[in-house]
Structure formats: C-alpha cells, structure tokens
C-alpha cells in the first residue's frame, strides 16, 4: 500500500531529458517561489519520479536556509542529484534563462518606449491559473509531509510566525529544526530512504571548489578592468555581489534596500521606474530577483559612457545577473554533498521532519500573499503588536476581481477534478489574459 501512495523513484533521466524538462520548467515558472517550487514538485516528484518526496523536501529544506532565490537553488540541487555539477549547471541555468531574456527584452522596450502597460494585462489571467497550481501543490505536499499532529502544529506555528508576525523564515526554519531535534530523543522519525552514504569529500577538494567558484564569480570584474569598460559595470558587479550573499528571507527582504541605493545613491532609475520593474519581473517567468538585471540594464543604458546604450544595457543586465546567481551554484555544489550525507543520519531525522513541516507553513504564507495580490485590486496592511514585519496583509473585499476568481475556480477544477495537465491550465490563463485585454 505504501508503494502505491509513494512509488519508488524512477531511473535517472538522460542529460538530454533533464535539459528538455528544465527548459520547459524555466519557461513556465511563473508565480513566485510557491508556484515555482510547486511546479518542480509536480514534474520531478509526481510525473517523472526522478526523486522521492523525502529527498525533494530534504533538498528544499537546505535551499530555504541559503541566501538567494531558493527555487533556482532547488533546481540546481535536483540537476546535481541527477548528473552532478554538469546537471546542476544545466538545470539551474535553464531555470532562470527564459526569464532573463524576457526581462532584458522588456527593459530594452521600456528604455526605448517607456510603455509596457499592456504586459500586466496580457499576463493577468496567467497569474490566476498559477495560483491554482500553487494551491494544488500545497495540498499535495501537506498531505505527505504532515503525517502527525506534532508536524501539523509545526506547520501552523511557522505560518503564523511568518504571516502574522513577519519573522524571517530562516529563523523560523532554524527554530523548527531545533524543536524537532530536541524531540528526537523521545520520538525518533525514520527516514523513508536508505541510500548508500554519499562519497566522502576531502578538505582539498572543498578548498579547490571554493576558490574556483570565487574566481568564476568575479570573472566579469576582471574583464571590466582588462577592457577599461565603463565604471558603472564595475559598480554593478561589486554591489550585486554583496547583495547575493545577504539576501536571506527572499527577494522582498532585500529589494527595499536595493531600490533605495539604486534610486537615491547611484541614480540609476527613478522610484516609479523601480515599481515598473517590479511589475515586469512579476509578469515574467523565473524568480522575482530578475528585477535586478532590469536595474542593471537601465544603469548601463544611461551610464554606458562610450558604449552604445543598448550594448551597455545588455552588459549591465548580464553583469548583474552573473553577480546575483553564480553564488547560488557555489552554495549548492559545495554544500549538497554534506546535506546528502545528513539524509542517512537518523539522529537528525526528526529535526529534518520538523523543518519539512515548517516549509509547508512557508509555502502557505507565500501562497496566501500571492493569492491576495492576484484576486484583489487592493491589499492593505494591518498593524500587529510585536510584529517584526510591515503588518498583516488584509484584502479590501470590495476589490475582489470576479474574472480572476472565475479563472482560479476553473483552473482548480481542471487540476484537481478533471486531472488536466499543467500546460493546458497555463494556456487557459494566457487566453484569459488576452480576452481581458481585448475587453478593456
């Protein structure tokens, strides 16, 4: 019976299949971290069965603790599990490449025409359908992860800590792991897999990998100085390199600071243009931090000195993306071997189960935040005593969008009742956005 509910993982995919699947995921990865994690779970766990539920959640637990975009790091981790460093580079790069190309094209159009108001309307329906994918994925993950009242309580506490009190989720994840670890002496939790120990990693290979990663990370800086490129490019590389290692708590935790520096200190763009960039990043596939290459494009376009503005803009976007995303690959390739060894450490299994439960609360928090902004035209903040965040998100009920609500209900029916695949649901969203744009 257990094998029917949780079938064993299938054979590892070929490199070509891995490339094809993550190219598709990269093109369809709308909906922020919750949508992207849900999409990967549906594909690699449920459809392809490349990894088990336990292994997927184990990898996600690690990625949640890292600075940077956790969904892109998870894609890199899964690619590494399948085909080592080569697979990790392919999966992690393809996860962000479609969104990067899209945001660069939109930034170029924005600089030339200052008019992309049609895009949010066109992709409006897509967000409603992605919300349905998020909800369906959340239900599936919760059913498999919350197998006891204790774990359900951890998930509920994590959600309240995040949604109501605004605690940073690395702190919530750490607290959940500590509670699970302390409880382990009374109620140990067995692992669902008993794979062989991961190959030992020597100190020399760790140091060599770290040095190589740091050198690759700063290649743009060396090229900028070698070719006497505009100073703006060096500033972008150094500034966003620092941002890449302190972005704990997700994109929104650091975007306020980045916006302040980009607008007030460097004057790369105006406050209104920053908000436009966020809207464009929300409407493109990939992680929200792809708004940073948008900033890099505008900075290069306007401060490219002797370079052609479009060339300088593309270089600015590329340098920014390189500085932002390369550290994620370093974190995975250096840390994943040790994280895999922990899978067979039964003394830590209870802590990992508690972290998995807390991750369900994190995804629920992200899902509700995303859902409020999709279904309602206005969302306000309510002050909460002892809150560490800006307050509780609360919808203005009379701004509920019936068109988005209808698309959400229809998408949920397609996914959960009629068992339709993800691509037709997303196609419905795009068609709905076109129809809404035509009716406006």
PDB file of N, CA and C in Angstrom, residues 63-105:
ATOM      1  N   UNK A  63      17.852  24.543   0.783  1.00  0.00           N
ATOM      2  CA  UNK A  63      17.776  25.758  -0.037  1.00  0.00           C
ATOM      3  C   UNK A  63      17.075  26.893   0.699  1.00  0.00           C
ATOM      4  N   UNK A  64      16.112  26.555   1.557  1.00  0.00           N
ATOM      5  CA  UNK A  64      15.410  27.577   2.327  1.00  0.00           C
ATOM      6  C   UNK A  64      16.341  28.298   3.300  1.00  0.00           C
ATOM      7  N   UNK A  65      17.423  27.659   3.692  1.00  0.00           N
ATOM      8  CA  UNK A  65      18.345  28.250   4.651  1.00  0.00           C
ATOM      9  C   UNK A  65      19.411  29.122   3.988  1.00  0.00           C
ATOM     10  N   UNK A  66      19.484  29.108   2.668  1.00  0.00           N
ATOM     11  CA  UNK A  66      20.530  29.827   1.954  1.00  0.00           C
ATOM     12  C   UNK A  66      20.083  31.228   1.563  1.00  0.00           C
ATOM     13  N   UNK A  67      21.029  32.158   1.415  1.00  0.00           N
ATOM     14  CA  UNK A  67      20.673  33.437   0.782  1.00  0.00           C
ATOM     15  C   UNK A  67      20.441  33.230  -0.705  1.00  0.00           C
ATOM     16  N   UNK A  68      19.630  34.079  -1.303  1.00  0.00           N
ATOM     17  CA  UNK A  68      19.381  33.964  -2.730  1.00  0.00           C
ATOM     18  C   UNK A  68      18.056  33.288  -3.040  1.00  0.00           C
ATOM     19  N   UNK A  69      17.750  33.120  -4.332  1.00  0.00           N
ATOM     20  CA  UNK A  69      16.463  32.550  -4.773  1.00  0.00           C
ATOM     21  C   UNK A  69      16.385  31.052  -4.529  1.00  0.00           C
ATOM     22  N   UNK A  70      15.547  30.639  -3.575  1.00  0.00           N
ATOM     23  CA  UNK A  70      15.511  29.230  -3.186  1.00  0.00           C
ATOM     24  C   UNK A  70      15.014  28.309  -4.300  1.00  0.00           C
ATOM     25  N   UNK A  71      14.110  28.785  -5.146  1.00  0.00           N
ATOM     26  CA  UNK A  71      13.595  27.931  -6.217  1.00  0.00           C
ATOM     27  C   UNK A  71      14.690  27.624  -7.242  1.00  0.00           C
ATOM     28  N   UNK A  72      15.494  28.613  -7.592  1.00  0.00           N
ATOM     29  CA  UNK A  72      16.593  28.378  -8.528  1.00  0.00           C
ATOM     30  C   UNK A  72      17.640  27.458  -7.911  1.00  0.00           C
ATOM     31  N   UNK A  73      17.887  27.605  -6.621  1.00  0.00           N
ATOM     32  CA  UNK A  73      18.829  26.730  -5.938  1.00  0.00           C
ATOM     33  C   UNK A  73      18.304  25.296  -5.891  1.00  0.00           C
ATOM     34  N   UNK A  74      16.996  25.153  -5.704  1.00  0.00           N
ATOM     35  CA  UNK A  74      16.395  23.818  -5.702  1.00  0.00           C
ATOM     36  C   UNK A  74      16.534  23.158  -7.071  1.00  0.00           C
ATOM     37  N   UNK A  75      16.321  23.926  -8.143  1.00  0.00           N
ATOM     38  CA  UNK A  75      16.505  23.387  -9.492  1.00  0.00           C
ATOM     39  C   UNK A  75      17.946  22.927  -9.689  1.00  0.00           C
ATOM     40  N   UNK A  76      18.897  23.725  -9.201  1.00  0.00           N
ATOM     41  CA  UNK A  76      20.308  23.365  -9.303  1.00  0.00           C
ATOM     42  C   UNK A  76      20.603  22.087  -8.520  1.00  0.00           C
ATOM     43  N   UNK A  77      20.032  21.983  -7.327  1.00  0.00           N
ATOM     44  CA  UNK A  77      20.233  20.807  -6.478  1.00  0.00           C
ATOM     45  C   UNK A  77      19.710  19.552  -7.178  1.00  0.00           C
ATOM     46  N   UNK A  78      18.511  19.634  -7.743  1.00  0.00           N
ATOM     47  CA  UNK A  78      17.934  18.463  -8.416  1.00  0.00           C
ATOM     48  C   UNK A  78      18.779  18.069  -9.626  1.00  0.00           C
ATOM     49  N   UNK A  79      19.224  19.059 -10.390  1.00  0.00           N
ATOM     50  CA  UNK A  79      20.102  18.766 -11.521  1.00  0.00           C
ATOM     51  C   UNK A  79      21.398  18.115 -11.070  1.00  0.00           C
ATOM     52  N   UNK A  80      21.944  18.581  -9.931  1.00  0.00           N
ATOM     53  CA  UNK A  80      23.162  17.983  -9.374  1.00  0.00           C
ATOM     54  C   UNK A  80      22.914  16.536  -8.947  1.00  0.00           C
ATOM     55  N   UNK A  81      21.768  16.251  -8.351  1.00  0.00           N
ATOM     56  CA  UNK A  81      21.440  14.879  -7.968  1.00  0.00           C
ATOM     57  C   UNK A  81      21.404  13.960  -9.181  1.00  0.00           C
ATOM     58  N   UNK A  82      20.907  14.480 -10.299  1.00  0.00           N
ATOM     59  CA  UNK A  82      20.745  13.646 -11.478  1.00  0.00           C
ATOM     60  C   UNK A  82      22.060  13.440 -12.234  1.00  0.00           C
ATOM     61  N   UNK A  83      22.835  14.537 -12.419  1.00  0.00           N
ATOM     62  CA  UNK A  83      24.032  14.446 -13.274  1.00  0.00           C
ATOM     63  C   UNK A  83      25.197  15.272 -12.753  1.00  0.00           C
ATOM     64  N   UNK A  84      25.321  15.385 -11.439  1.00  0.00           N
ATOM     65  CA  UNK A  84      26.471  16.058 -10.876  1.00  0.00           C
ATOM     66  C   UNK A  84      26.513  17.543 -11.206  1.00  0.00           C
ATOM     67  N   UNK A  85      27.722  18.097 -11.222  1.00  0.00           N
ATOM     68  CA  UNK A  85      27.888  19.534 -11.462  1.00  0.00           C
ATOM     69  C   UNK A  85      27.321  19.932 -12.819  1.00  0.00           C
ATOM     70  N   UNK A  86      27.546  19.099 -13.823  1.00  0.00           N
ATOM     71  CA  UNK A  86      27.040  19.407 -15.161  1.00  0.00           C
ATOM     72  C   UNK A  86      25.520  19.509 -15.160  1.00  0.00           C
ATOM     73  N   UNK A  87      24.856  18.565 -14.510  1.00  0.00           N
ATOM     74  CA  UNK A  87      23.400  18.615 -14.429  1.00  0.00           C
ATOM     75  C   UNK A  87      22.916  19.809 -13.629  1.00  0.00           C
ATOM     76  N   UNK A  88      23.627  20.150 -12.550  1.00  0.00           N
ATOM     77  CA  UNK A  88      23.244  21.308 -11.753  1.00  0.00           C
ATOM     78  C   UNK A  88      23.347  22.604 -12.526  1.00  0.00           C
ATOM     79  N   UNK A  89      24.411  22.750 -13.314  1.00  0.00           N
ATOM     80  CA  UNK A  89      24.574  23.963 -14.122  1.00  0.00           C
ATOM     81  C   UNK A  89      23.465  24.058 -15.159  1.00  0.00           C
ATOM     82  N   UNK A  90      23.155  22.936 -15.796  1.00  0.00           N
ATOM     83  CA  UNK A  90      22.099  22.944 -16.821  1.00  0.00           C
ATOM     84  C   UNK A  90      20.746  23.303 -16.214  1.00  0.00           C
ATOM     85  N   UNK A  91      20.368  22.614 -15.136  1.00  0.00           N
ATOM     86  CA  UNK A  91      19.043  22.842 -14.540  1.00  0.00           C
ATOM     87  C   UNK A  91      18.935  24.244 -13.951  1.00  0.00           C
ATOM     88  N   UNK A  92      19.945  24.670 -13.205  1.00  0.00           N
ATOM     89  CA  UNK A  92      19.896  25.991 -12.585  1.00  0.00           C
ATOM     90  C   UNK A  92      19.914  27.113 -13.591  1.00  0.00           C
ATOM     91  N   UNK A  93      20.685  26.944 -14.671  1.00  0.00           N
ATOM     92  CA  UNK A  93      20.754  27.989 -15.699  1.00  0.00           C
ATOM     93  C   UNK A  93      19.460  28.062 -16.497  1.00  0.00           C
ATOM     94  N   UNK A  94      18.935  26.903 -16.906  1.00  0.00           N
ATOM     95  CA  UNK A  94      17.692  26.911 -17.681  1.00  0.00           C
ATOM     96  C   UNK A  94      16.515  27.418 -16.870  1.00  0.00           C
ATOM     97  N   UNK A  95      16.583  27.305 -15.548  1.00  0.00           N
ATOM     98  CA  UNK A  95      15.501  27.809 -14.709  1.00  0.00           C
ATOM     99  C   UNK A  95      15.388  29.327 -14.790  1.00  0.00           C
ATOM    100  N   UNK A  96      16.519  30.013 -14.962  1.00  0.00           N
ATOM    101  CA  UNK A  96      16.485  31.489 -14.975  1.00  0.00           C
ATOM    102  C   UNK A  96      16.646  32.090 -16.367  1.00  0.00           C
ATOM    103  N   UNK A  97      17.148  31.327 -17.334  1.00  0.00           N
ATOM    104  CA  UNK A  97      17.473  31.902 -18.632  1.00  0.00           C
ATOM    105  C   UNK A  97      16.262  32.478 -19.376  1.00  0.00           C
ATOM    106  N   UNK A  98      15.118  31.758 -19.462  1.00  0.00           N
ATOM    107  CA  UNK A  98      13.967  32.366 -20.158  1.00  0.00           C
ATOM    108  C   UNK A  98      13.511  33.684 -19.526  1.00  0.00           C
ATOM    109  N   UNK A  99      13.461  33.717 -18.195  1.00  0.00           N
ATOM    110  CA  UNK A  99      13.073  34.946 -17.525  1.00  0.00           C
ATOM    111  C   UNK A  99      14.076  36.057 -17.733  1.00  0.00           C
ATOM    112  N   UNK A 100      15.369  35.701 -17.763  1.00  0.00           N
ATOM    113  CA  UNK A 100      16.408  36.711 -18.001  1.00  0.00           C
ATOM    114  C   UNK A 100      16.251  37.325 -19.384  1.00  0.00           C
ATOM    115  N   UNK A 101      16.070  36.484 -20.402  1.00  0.00           N
ATOM    116  CA  UNK A 101      15.886  37.007 -21.755  1.00  0.00           C
ATOM    117  C   UNK A 101      14.637  37.888 -21.831  1.00  0.00           C
ATOM    118  N   UNK A 102      13.575  37.451 -21.142  1.00  0.00           N
ATOM    119  CA  UNK A 102      12.333  38.208 -21.168  1.00  0.00           C
ATOM    120  C   UNK A 102      12.505  39.573 -20.505  1.00  0.00           C
ATOM    121  N   UNK A 103      13.164  39.609 -19.334  1.00  0.00           N
ATOM    122  CA  UNK A 103      13.293  40.882 -18.626  1.00  0.00           C
ATOM    123  C   UNK A 103      14.230  41.826 -19.360  1.00  0.00           C
ATOM    124  N   UNK A 104      15.262  41.288 -20.047  1.00  0.00           N
ATOM    125  CA  UNK A 104      16.159  42.141 -20.839  1.00  0.00           C
ATOM    126  C   UNK A 104      15.406  42.753 -22.013  1.00  0.00           C
ATOM    127  N   UNK A 105      14.589  41.929 -22.687  1.00  0.00           N
ATOM    128  CA  UNK A 105      13.796  42.454 -23.807  1.00  0.00           C
ATOM    129  C   UNK A 105      12.817  43.520 -23.334  1.00  0.00           C
TER     130      UNK A 105
END
